[in-house]
């Protein structure tokens, strides 16, 4: 059985028209004779959306959720299932709706569905930073990327805000709060950009897959992609900045820096320069890549073609000129040759000596002493000439193994002369009578030199590999130690001090010490310049020249660690300000409606009583006065909550803890709730220990908890307050039998301005539980939710018991 196809309508925010577009497609398919059934559609009270359902068959819901079993039994060709990221109620077959859709697809049923960009898992943290609201319902990106079709339903922020203001998205009572919170123009613009970029990434992936499937190697300039080639020298900074300026000329262009490492020879790149250039590239919005290859030019060209580059920026050195000619000949990529200034460019790394000075001296000694000795032995034995040449060649190879290239070359020349003088007629002269002897000596010299050269190169490569391995191991150890530390900068400097047996390591910025490890006042050593502002000083002893490369890598990473620590400190200091700003914004958005409602009610009652046009009876007058009184009480509670929340946020809430009995506080709290409080059942034992709490704050907490329980309790099942003592704490429980809240959403109810489960949005600003937890913690207690047996929510208020 073939798997069904998934089509997703992606939007930047609620109200852009995803569900409407999905239903339009469903109607089109039904008009073509396709069997289309609606599994679940959320109209959110929007008349135009509801009208679009038309005469499409709708599968009835089960317990407010989509009836998956009925839909599978019906087996339509296409199922319409709204809200891909929705979390199902407990007891459903699957936890998430996207899992329900997976079951439909596996059954061969194609699905039309919708999702907003804020529900994509990869963008969850980004959306939270933009809007200040974390998203609890997410869908894995791979689910959306696996869809056969993803259609973006786009709308400008201005048009969406107009739709909202006209009541086409939410009801009138929610418009003011929505416009001032989630639907701010800046939020919508950022969310729209996220949706467009996500779709652009999907389109890029589809294009790459198409080119690969059809064997298309030539670049398609659908978007500017600028590649800058780095050779590991200081001039790379100039090239990166120039490439960034080129990329900035085209909106949306990508900047990629790449360093090609030879895998058949010495790298020669400066690790400190590369580390600095990585940071520079990323700070300019680009990405840094490191590729290895035997042929640098070919590797760079293949990289550029692989990322569909449109432009390459190269240095002006002669080797890059040859590369530019290669790229121009084999691709359509534009090439920019940039001069980094006089003297710029990295010199090719000189090969280090293959062997130590002692071994080279031993090689020379073996050549000067060993060859004459071998000649004396051969002259006494008088073997054939071929054997003389082979034995002399073996001696040259031995000298090469012992002392390297130059002693071996000396041995080859000496061997040539000794063979010619002692073993080739005419003897005792440097002339050769027969041509075959000349050929033999020539082959001897060529083979001796070639073998000596190979042995020397092998020794050099062995030494380089050993050193590279030691450096890699050192850097890996450093990285592990730094990652495990809480202070990466100090950990990095301390590891540098230990690695090179230094007394102290200092990091200076414009002459001022910003970090230091080791013994102060130690003897001066080396100094490494990181950039124009940062310098690292090493105290204890002078480093060997071969160690400076790895020390420069340490220095570059120290600069990065310093910047990261400062960014982390700035972020930590900005977090309270951002939270206060978010709270202030949410406060203004919420109170714009919730302050207006009781004020308008009280004003209308008072205005009616003052009116001379209507005569009110005693009952009507009493009802109007009661309405005004209730509205003003509600307004007073709201203002008190706002003021207390502000004091909690500022840390200036006054609190005086004394001995107080629950039997005294609970009745006052219920009395504050008016006639609704009379329906609450109270089961507080007479012998309950006294609490150590502030009576006024405790009363406020109970009022908020009971009011919340009353709001969610079904008719005929009022909430209940119970009390119990447990050692040095006292628990007061506010129990309701309402719809309850899933356990994974319990923490959400304590966020300011959250009205989880409230669909009318006219019952307060969502501060009650957040304030209650804050007041409880200020008194040294805790407030936690529990599930009520049989359904509902129980709020457990735990406070210290009096010790006297």
CSV table of N, CA and C in Angstrom, one decimal, residues 459-609:
chain,number,residue,atom,x,y,z
A,459,UNK,N,62.2,11.2,6.5
A,459,UNK,CA,62.5,11.6,7.9
A,459,UNK,C,61.8,12.9,8.3
A,460,UNK,N,61.8,13.8,7.3
A,460,UNK,CA,61.1,15.1,7.6
A,460,UNK,C,59.6,14.9,7.8
A,461,UNK,N,59.0,14.1,7.0
A,461,UNK,CA,57.6,13.8,7.1
A,461,UNK,C,57.3,13.1,8.5
A,462,UNK,N,58.1,12.2,8.8
A,462,UNK,CA,57.9,11.5,10.1
A,462,UNK,C,58.0,12.5,11.3
A,463,UNK,N,59.0,13.4,11.2
A,463,UNK,CA,59.1,14.4,12.3
A,463,UNK,C,57.9,15.4,12.3
A,464,UNK,N,57.5,15.8,11.1
A,464,UNK,CA,56.3,16.7,11.1
A,464,UNK,C,55.1,16.0,11.6
A,465,UNK,N,54.9,14.7,11.2
A,465,UNK,CA,53.7,14.0,11.7
A,465,UNK,C,53.7,13.8,13.2
A,466,UNK,N,54.9,13.6,13.8
A,466,UNK,CA,55.0,13.4,15.2
A,466,UNK,C,54.7,14.7,15.9
A,467,UNK,N,55.2,15.8,15.3
A,467,UNK,CA,55.0,17.1,16.0
A,467,UNK,C,53.5,17.5,15.8
A,468,UNK,N,52.9,17.3,14.7
A,468,UNK,CA,51.5,17.6,14.5
A,468,UNK,C,50.6,16.8,15.4
A,469,UNK,N,51.0,15.5,15.6
A,469,UNK,CA,50.3,14.7,16.6
A,469,UNK,C,50.4,15.2,18.0
A,470,UNK,N,51.6,15.6,18.4
A,470,UNK,CA,51.8,16.2,19.7
A,470,UNK,C,51.0,17.5,19.9
A,471,UNK,N,51.0,18.4,18.8
A,471,UNK,CA,50.2,19.6,18.9
A,471,UNK,C,48.7,19.3,19.0
A,472,UNK,N,48.2,18.4,18.2
A,472,UNK,CA,46.8,18.0,18.2
A,472,UNK,C,46.4,17.5,19.6
A,473,UNK,N,47.3,16.6,20.1
A,473,UNK,CA,47.0,16.1,21.4
A,473,UNK,C,46.9,17.2,22.5
A,474,UNK,N,47.9,18.1,22.4
A,474,UNK,CA,47.9,19.2,23.3
A,474,UNK,C,46.6,20.1,23.2
A,475,UNK,N,46.2,20.4,22.0
A,475,UNK,CA,45.1,21.2,21.8
A,475,UNK,C,43.8,20.5,22.2
A,476,UNK,N,43.7,19.2,22.0
A,476,UNK,CA,42.6,18.4,22.4
A,476,UNK,C,42.5,18.4,23.9
A,477,UNK,N,43.6,18.3,24.6
A,477,UNK,CA,43.6,18.3,26.0
A,477,UNK,C,43.2,19.6,26.5
A,478,UNK,N,43.6,20.7,25.9
A,478,UNK,CA,43.3,22.1,26.2
A,478,UNK,C,41.8,22.2,26.1
A,479,UNK,N,41.2,21.8,24.9
A,479,UNK,CA,39.8,22.0,24.7
A,479,UNK,C,39.0,21.3,25.7
A,480,UNK,N,39.4,20.0,26.0
A,480,UNK,CA,38.6,19.3,27.0
A,480,UNK,C,38.6,20.0,28.4
A,481,UNK,N,39.8,20.4,28.8
A,481,UNK,CA,39.9,21.1,30.1
A,481,UNK,C,39.1,22.4,30.1
A,482,UNK,N,39.1,23.1,29.0
A,482,UNK,CA,38.4,24.4,29.0
A,482,UNK,C,36.9,24.2,29.0
A,483,UNK,N,36.4,23.2,28.2
A,483,UNK,CA,35.0,22.9,28.1
A,483,UNK,C,34.5,22.5,29.5
A,484,UNK,N,35.3,21.8,30.3
A,484,UNK,CA,34.8,21.3,31.6
A,484,UNK,C,34.8,22.4,32.6
A,485,UNK,N,35.5,23.5,32.4
A,485,UNK,CA,35.6,24.5,33.4
A,485,UNK,C,34.5,25.5,33.3
A,486,UNK,N,34.2,26.2,34.4
A,486,UNK,CA,33.2,27.2,34.4
A,486,UNK,C,33.8,28.5,34.0
A,487,UNK,N,35.1,28.7,34.1
A,487,UNK,CA,35.7,30.0,33.7
A,487,UNK,C,36.7,29.6,32.6
A,488,UNK,N,36.2,29.6,31.3
A,488,UNK,CA,37.0,29.1,30.2
A,488,UNK,C,38.3,29.9,30.0
A,489,UNK,N,38.3,31.2,30.2
A,489,UNK,CA,39.5,32.0,30.0
A,489,UNK,C,40.6,31.6,31.0
A,490,UNK,N,40.3,31.6,32.3
A,490,UNK,CA,41.3,31.2,33.3
A,490,UNK,C,41.8,29.8,33.1
A,491,UNK,N,40.8,28.9,32.7
A,491,UNK,CA,41.2,27.5,32.5
A,491,UNK,C,42.2,27.4,31.3
A,492,UNK,N,41.9,28.2,30.3
A,492,UNK,CA,42.8,28.2,29.1
A,492,UNK,C,44.2,28.7,29.4
A,493,UNK,N,44.3,29.8,30.2
A,493,UNK,CA,45.6,30.3,30.5
A,493,UNK,C,46.3,29.4,31.5
A,494,UNK,N,45.6,28.8,32.4
A,494,UNK,CA,46.2,27.8,33.3
A,494,UNK,C,46.8,26.6,32.6
A,495,UNK,N,46.0,26.1,31.6
A,495,UNK,CA,46.5,25.0,30.9
A,495,UNK,C,47.7,25.3,30.0
A,496,UNK,N,47.8,26.5,29.5
A,496,UNK,CA,48.9,27.0,28.7
A,496,UNK,C,50.2,27.0,29.7
A,497,UNK,N,50.0,27.6,30.9
A,497,UNK,CA,51.1,27.6,31.8
A,497,UNK,C,51.6,26.2,32.2
A,498,UNK,N,50.7,25.3,32.4
A,498,UNK,CA,51.1,23.9,32.7
A,498,UNK,C,51.8,23.2,31.5
A,499,UNK,N,51.3,23.4,30.3
A,499,UNK,CA,51.8,22.8,29.1
A,499,UNK,C,53.2,23.1,28.9
A,500,UNK,N,53.6,24.4,29.0
A,500,UNK,CA,54.9,24.9,28.7
A,500,UNK,C,55.7,25.2,29.9
A,501,UNK,N,55.3,24.7,31.1
A,501,UNK,CA,56.1,24.9,32.4
A,501,UNK,C,56.4,26.4,32.6
A,502,UNK,N,55.5,27.2,32.5
A,502,UNK,CA,55.7,28.7,32.7
A,502,UNK,C,55.3,29.0,34.1
A,503,UNK,N,55.9,30.1,34.6
A,503,UNK,CA,55.6,30.6,35.9
A,503,UNK,C,54.3,31.3,36.0
A,504,UNK,N,54.0,32.1,35.0
A,504,UNK,CA,52.8,32.9,34.9
A,504,UNK,C,52.4,33.2,33.5
A,505,UNK,N,51.1,33.4,33.2
A,505,UNK,CA,50.6,33.9,31.9
A,505,UNK,C,49.6,35.0,32.2
A,506,UNK,N,49.8,36.1,31.5
A,506,UNK,CA,49.0,37.3,31.6
A,506,UNK,C,48.3,37.7,30.3
A,507,UNK,N,47.1,38.1,30.3
A,507,UNK,CA,46.4,38.6,29.2
A,507,UNK,C,46.1,40.1,29.4
A,508,UNK,N,46.7,40.9,28.6
A,508,UNK,CA,46.6,42.4,28.7
A,508,UNK,C,45.8,43.0,27.6
A,509,UNK,N,45.0,44.0,28.0
A,509,UNK,CA,44.2,44.7,27.0
A,509,UNK,C,44.5,46.2,27.2
A,510,UNK,N,45.2,46.7,26.1
A,510,UNK,CA,45.6,48.1,26.1
A,510,UNK,C,46.5,48.4,27.4
A,511,UNK,N,47.3,47.4,27.7
A,511,UNK,CA,48.3,47.6,28.8
A,511,UNK,C,47.7,47.2,30.2
A,512,UNK,N,46.5,46.9,30.3
A,512,UNK,CA,45.8,46.6,31.5
A,512,UNK,C,45.6,45.1,31.6
A,513,UNK,N,46.0,44.5,32.7
A,513,UNK,CA,45.8,43.0,32.9
A,513,UNK,C,44.4,42.7,33.1
A,514,UNK,N,43.8,41.9,32.2
A,514,UNK,CA,42.4,41.4,32.3
A,514,UNK,C,42.3,40.0,32.8
A,515,UNK,N,43.4,39.2,32.8
A,515,UNK,CA,43.3,37.9,33.3
A,515,UNK,C,44.8,37.5,33.6
A,516,UNK,N,45.0,36.7,34.7
A,516,UNK,CA,46.3,36.3,35.1
A,516,UNK,C,46.3,35.0,35.8
A,517,UNK,N,47.2,34.1,35.5
A,517,UNK,CA,47.3,32.9,36.3
A,517,UNK,C,48.8,32.7,36.6
A,518,UNK,N,49.1,32.0,37.7
A,518,UNK,CA,50.5,31.7,38.0
A,518,UNK,C,51.1,32.7,39.1
A,519,UNK,N,52.4,32.7,39.2
A,519,UNK,CA,53.1,33.5,40.3
A,519,UNK,C,53.3,34.9,39.8
A,520,UNK,N,52.8,35.9,40.5
A,520,UNK,CA,53.0,37.3,40.1
A,520,UNK,C,54.5,37.6,40.3
A,521,UNK,N,55.0,38.5,39.5
A,521,UNK,CA,56.3,39.0,39.6
A,521,UNK,C,57.4,38.1,39.1
A,522,UNK,N,57.0,37.1,38.3
A,522,UNK,CA,58.0,36.2,37.8
A,522,UNK,C,58.9,36.8,36.7
A,523,UNK,N,60.0,36.1,36.4
A,523,UNK,CA,60.9,36.7,35.4
A,523,UNK,C,60.2,36.8,34.0
A,524,UNK,N,60.6,37.9,33.3
A,524,UNK,CA,60.0,38.1,32.0
A,524,UNK,C,60.3,37.0,31.0
A,525,UNK,N,59.4,36.7,30.1
A,525,UNK,CA,59.7,35.8,29.1
A,525,UNK,C,59.2,36.3,27.7
A,526,UNK,N,58.4,35.6,27.0
A,526,UNK,CA,58.0,36.0,25.7
A,526,UNK,C,56.7,36.8,25.7
A,527,UNK,N,56.4,37.4,24.6
A,527,UNK,CA,55.1,38.1,24.4
A,527,UNK,C,54.5,37.8,23.1
A,528,UNK,N,53.2,37.5,23.0
A,528,UNK,CA,52.5,37.2,21.8
A,528,UNK,C,51.4,38.3,21.6
A,529,UNK,N,51.5,38.9,20.5
A,529,UNK,CA,50.5,39.9,20.1
A,529,UNK,C,49.3,39.3,19.4
A,530,UNK,N,48.1,39.5,20.0
A,530,UNK,CA,46.9,38.8,19.4
A,530,UNK,C,46.2,39.7,18.4
A,531,UNK,N,46.0,41.0,18.8
A,531,UNK,CA,45.4,42.0,17.9
A,531,UNK,C,45.9,43.3,18.4
A,532,UNK,N,45.2,44.4,17.9
A,532,UNK,CA,45.7,45.7,18.2
A,532,UNK,C,45.5,46.0,19.7
A,533,UNK,N,44.6,45.3,20.4
A,533,UNK,CA,44.3,45.6,21.8
A,533,UNK,C,44.8,44.6,22.7
A,534,UNK,N,44.9,43.4,22.3
A,534,UNK,CA,45.2,42.3,23.3
A,534,UNK,C,46.7,41.8,23.1
A,535,UNK,N,47.3,41.5,24.2
A,535,UNK,CA,48.7,41.0,24.2
A,535,UNK,C,48.7,39.9,25.3
A,536,UNK,N,49.4,38.8,25.0
A,536,UNK,CA,49.6,37.8,26.0
A,536,UNK,C,51.1,37.7,26.4
A,537,UNK,N,51.4,37.8,27.7
A,537,UNK,CA,52.8,37.8,28.2
A,537,UNK,C,53.0,36.5,28.9
A,538,UNK,N,54.1,35.9,28.6
A,538,UNK,CA,54.5,34.6,29.2
A,538,UNK,C,55.7,34.8,30.1
A,539,UNK,N,55.7,34.4,31.3
A,539,UNK,CA,56.8,34.6,32.3
A,539,UNK,C,57.3,33.3,32.8
A,540,UNK,N,58.6,33.2,32.8
A,540,UNK,CA,59.3,32.0,33.3
A,540,UNK,C,60.5,31.6,32.5
A,541,UNK,N,60.4,31.5,31.2
A,541,UNK,CA,61.5,31.2,30.3
A,541,UNK,C,61.1,31.5,28.9
A,542,UNK,N,62.1,31.5,28.1
A,542,UNK,CA,61.8,31.8,26.6
A,542,UNK,C,61.4,30.6,25.9
A,543,UNK,N,60.4,30.7,25.1
A,543,UNK,CA,59.9,29.5,24.3
A,543,UNK,C,60.8,29.2,23.2
A,544,UNK,N,60.8,28.0,22.8
A,544,UNK,CA,61.5,27.6,21.5
A,544,UNK,C,60.7,28.1,20.4
A,545,UNK,N,61.4,28.4,19.3
A,545,UNK,CA,60.7,28.9,18.1
A,545,UNK,C,59.6,27.9,17.6
A,546,UNK,N,59.8,26.6,17.7
A,546,UNK,CA,58.9,25.6,17.3
A,546,UNK,C,57.6,25.6,18.1
A,547,UNK,N,57.7,26.1,19.3
A,547,UNK,CA,56.5,26.1,20.2
A,547,UNK,C,55.6,27.3,20.0
A,548,UNK,N,56.0,28.3,19.2
A,548,UNK,CA,55.3,29.6,19.1
A,548,UNK,C,54.0,29.4,18.4
A,549,UNK,N,53.9,28.5,17.4
A,549,UNK,CA,52.7,28.3,16.7
A,549,UNK,C,51.6,27.8,17.6
A,550,UNK,N,51.8,26.9,18.4
A,550,UNK,CA,50.8,26.4,19.3
A,550,UNK,C,50.4,27.4,20.4
A,551,UNK,N,51.4,28.2,20.8
A,551,UNK,CA,51.2,29.3,21.8
A,551,UNK,C,50.3,30.3,21.1
A,552,UNK,N,50.5,30.6,19.9
A,552,UNK,CA,49.7,31.6,19.2
A,552,UNK,C,48.2,31.1,19.1
A,553,UNK,N,48.1,29.8,18.9
A,553,UNK,CA,46.7,29.2,18.9
A,553,UNK,C,46.1,29.4,20.2
A,554,UNK,N,46.8,29.2,21.3
A,554,UNK,CA,46.3,29.4,22.6
A,554,UNK,C,45.9,30.9,22.8
A,555,UNK,N,46.7,31.8,22.3
A,555,UNK,CA,46.4,33.2,22.5
A,555,UNK,C,45.1,33.6,21.7
A,556,UNK,N,45.0,33.1,20.5
A,556,UNK,CA,43.8,33.4,19.7
A,556,UNK,C,42.5,32.9,20.5
A,557,UNK,N,42.6,31.6,21.0
A,557,UNK,CA,41.5,31.1,21.7
A,557,UNK,C,41.2,31.9,23.0
A,558,UNK,N,42.3,32.4,23.6
A,558,UNK,CA,42.1,33.2,24.8
A,558,UNK,C,41.3,34.5,24.5
A,559,UNK,N,41.6,35.1,23.4
A,559,UNK,CA,40.8,36.3,23.0
A,559,UNK,C,39.3,35.9,22.8
A,560,UNK,N,39.1,34.8,22.1
A,560,UNK,CA,37.7,34.3,21.9
A,560,UNK,C,37.0,34.1,23.3
A,561,UNK,N,37.7,33.4,24.2
A,561,UNK,CA,37.2,33.1,25.5
A,561,UNK,C,36.9,34.4,26.3
A,562,UNK,N,37.7,35.4,26.2
A,562,UNK,CA,37.5,36.7,26.8
A,562,UNK,C,36.2,37.4,26.3
A,563,UNK,N,36.1,37.3,25.0
A,563,UNK,CA,34.9,38.0,24.4
A,563,UNK,C,33.6,37.2,24.8
A,564,UNK,N,33.7,35.9,24.9
A,564,UNK,CA,32.5,35.1,25.3
A,564,UNK,C,32.2,35.3,26.7
A,565,UNK,N,33.2,35.5,27.6
A,565,UNK,CA,32.8,35.8,29.0
A,565,UNK,C,32.2,37.1,29.1
A,566,UNK,N,32.7,38.1,28.3
A,566,UNK,CA,32.1,39.4,28.4
A,566,UNK,C,30.6,39.4,27.8
A,567,UNK,N,30.4,38.7,26.8
A,567,UNK,CA,29.1,38.6,26.2
A,567,UNK,C,28.1,37.9,27.2
A,568,UNK,N,28.6,36.9,27.9
A,568,UNK,CA,27.8,36.2,28.8
A,568,UNK,C,27.5,37.1,30.0
A,569,UNK,N,28.4,37.9,30.4
A,569,UNK,CA,28.2,38.8,31.5
A,569,UNK,C,27.2,39.9,31.1
A,570,UNK,N,27.3,40.4,29.9
A,570,UNK,CA,26.4,41.4,29.4
A,570,UNK,C,25.0,40.8,29.2
A,571,UNK,N,24.9,39.5,28.8
A,571,UNK,CA,23.6,38.9,28.6
A,571,UNK,C,23.0,38.7,30.0
A,572,UNK,N,23.8,38.3,31.0
A,572,UNK,CA,23.2,38.1,32.4
A,572,UNK,C,22.7,39.4,32.9
A,573,UNK,N,23.5,40.5,32.7
A,573,UNK,CA,23.0,41.8,33.2
A,573,UNK,C,21.8,42.3,32.5
A,574,UNK,N,21.7,42.0,31.2
A,574,UNK,CA,20.6,42.4,30.4
A,574,UNK,C,19.3,41.6,30.7
A,575,UNK,N,19.5,40.4,31.2
A,575,UNK,CA,18.3,39.5,31.3
A,575,UNK,C,17.2,40.1,32.3
A,576,UNK,N,17.6,40.7,33.5
A,576,UNK,CA,16.6,41.3,34.3
A,576,UNK,C,15.9,42.5,33.6
A,577,UNK,N,16.7,43.3,32.9
A,577,UNK,CA,16.1,44.4,32.2
A,577,UNK,C,15.1,43.9,31.1
A,578,UNK,N,15.5,42.8,30.4
A,578,UNK,CA,14.6,42.3,29.3
A,578,UNK,C,13.4,41.7,30.0
A,579,UNK,N,13.5,41.0,31.1
A,579,UNK,CA,12.4,40.5,31.8
A,579,UNK,C,11.4,41.6,32.3
A,580,UNK,N,12.0,42.6,32.8
A,580,UNK,CA,11.2,43.7,33.3
A,580,UNK,C,10.5,44.4,32.1
A,581,UNK,N,11.2,44.5,31.0
A,581,UNK,CA,10.6,45.1,29.8
A,581,UNK,C,9.4,44.3,29.3
A,582,UNK,N,9.7,42.9,29.3
A,582,UNK,CA,8.6,42.0,28.8
A,582,UNK,C,7.4,42.1,29.8
A,583,UNK,N,7.7,42.1,31.1
A,583,UNK,CA,6.6,42.2,32.1
A,583,UNK,C,5.8,43.5,31.9
A,584,UNK,N,6.6,44.6,31.6
A,584,UNK,CA,5.9,45.9,31.5
A,584,UNK,C,5.0,45.9,30.2
A,585,UNK,N,5.6,45.3,29.1
A,585,UNK,CA,4.8,45.3,27.9
A,585,UNK,C,3.6,44.5,28.1
A,586,UNK,N,3.7,43.3,28.7
A,586,UNK,CA,2.6,42.4,28.9
A,586,UNK,C,1.6,43.1,29.8
A,587,UNK,N,2.1,43.8,30.8
A,587,UNK,CA,1.2,44.5,31.8
A,587,UNK,C,0.3,45.5,31.0
A,588,UNK,N,1.0,46.3,30.2
A,588,UNK,CA,0.2,47.4,29.5
A,588,UNK,C,-0.8,46.7,28.6
A,589,UNK,N,-0.4,45.6,27.9
A,589,UNK,CA,-1.3,45.0,27.0
A,589,UNK,C,-2.5,44.4,27.7
A,590,UNK,N,-2.2,43.8,28.9
A,590,UNK,CA,-3.3,43.1,29.6
A,590,UNK,C,-4.3,44.1,30.2
A,591,UNK,N,-3.7,45.1,30.9
A,591,UNK,CA,-4.6,46.0,31.7
A,591,UNK,C,-5.4,46.9,30.8
A,592,UNK,N,-5.0,47.1,29.5
A,592,UNK,CA,-5.7,47.9,28.6
A,592,UNK,C,-7.2,47.5,28.5
A,593,UNK,N,-7.4,46.1,28.6
A,593,UNK,CA,-8.8,45.6,28.6
A,593,UNK,C,-9.3,45.4,30.0
A,594,UNK,N,-8.5,44.8,30.8
A,594,UNK,CA,-9.0,44.3,32.1
A,594,UNK,C,-9.3,45.4,33.1
A,595,UNK,N,-8.6,46.5,33.0
A,595,UNK,CA,-8.9,47.7,33.8
A,595,UNK,C,-10.2,48.4,33.3
A,596,UNK,N,-10.3,48.4,32.0
A,596,UNK,CA,-11.5,49.0,31.3
A,596,UNK,C,-12.8,48.4,31.7
A,597,UNK,N,-12.8,47.1,31.8
A,597,UNK,CA,-14.1,46.4,32.0
A,597,UNK,C,-14.8,46.7,33.3
A,598,UNK,N,-14.1,46.6,34.5
A,598,UNK,CA,-14.7,46.9,35.7
A,598,UNK,C,-15.0,48.4,35.8
A,599,UNK,N,-14.1,49.2,35.3
A,599,UNK,CA,-14.4,50.7,35.3
A,599,UNK,C,-15.6,51.0,34.5
A,600,UNK,N,-15.8,50.4,33.3
A,600,UNK,CA,-17.0,50.7,32.5
A,600,UNK,C,-18.2,50.2,33.2
A,601,UNK,N,-18.2,49.0,33.8
A,601,UNK,CA,-19.3,48.5,34.5
A,601,UNK,C,-19.7,49.4,35.7
A,602,UNK,N,-18.7,49.8,36.5
A,602,UNK,CA,-19.0,50.7,37.6
A,602,UNK,C,-19.6,52.0,37.2
A,603,UNK,N,-18.9,52.6,36.1
A,603,UNK,CA,-19.4,53.9,35.6
A,603,UNK,C,-20.8,53.8,35.1
A,604,UNK,N,-21.1,52.7,34.4
A,604,UNK,CA,-22.5,52.6,33.8
A,604,UNK,C,-23.5,52.5,35.0
A,605,UNK,N,-23.2,51.8,36.1
A,605,UNK,CA,-24.1,51.7,37.2
A,605,UNK,C,-24.3,53.0,37.9
A,606,UNK,N,-23.2,53.7,38.1
A,606,UNK,CA,-23.3,55.0,38.8
A,606,UNK,C,-24.1,56.0,37.9
A,607,UNK,N,-23.7,56.0,36.6
A,607,UNK,CA,-24.4,57.0,35.7
A,607,UNK,C,-25.9,56.7,35.6
A,608,UNK,N,-26.3,55.4,35.7
A,608,UNK,CA,-27.7,55.1,35.7
A,608,UNK,C,-28.4,55.6,36.9
A,609,UNK,N,-27.7,55.4,38.1
A,609,UNK,CA,-28.3,55.9,39.3
A,609,UNK,C,-28.5,57.4,39.3
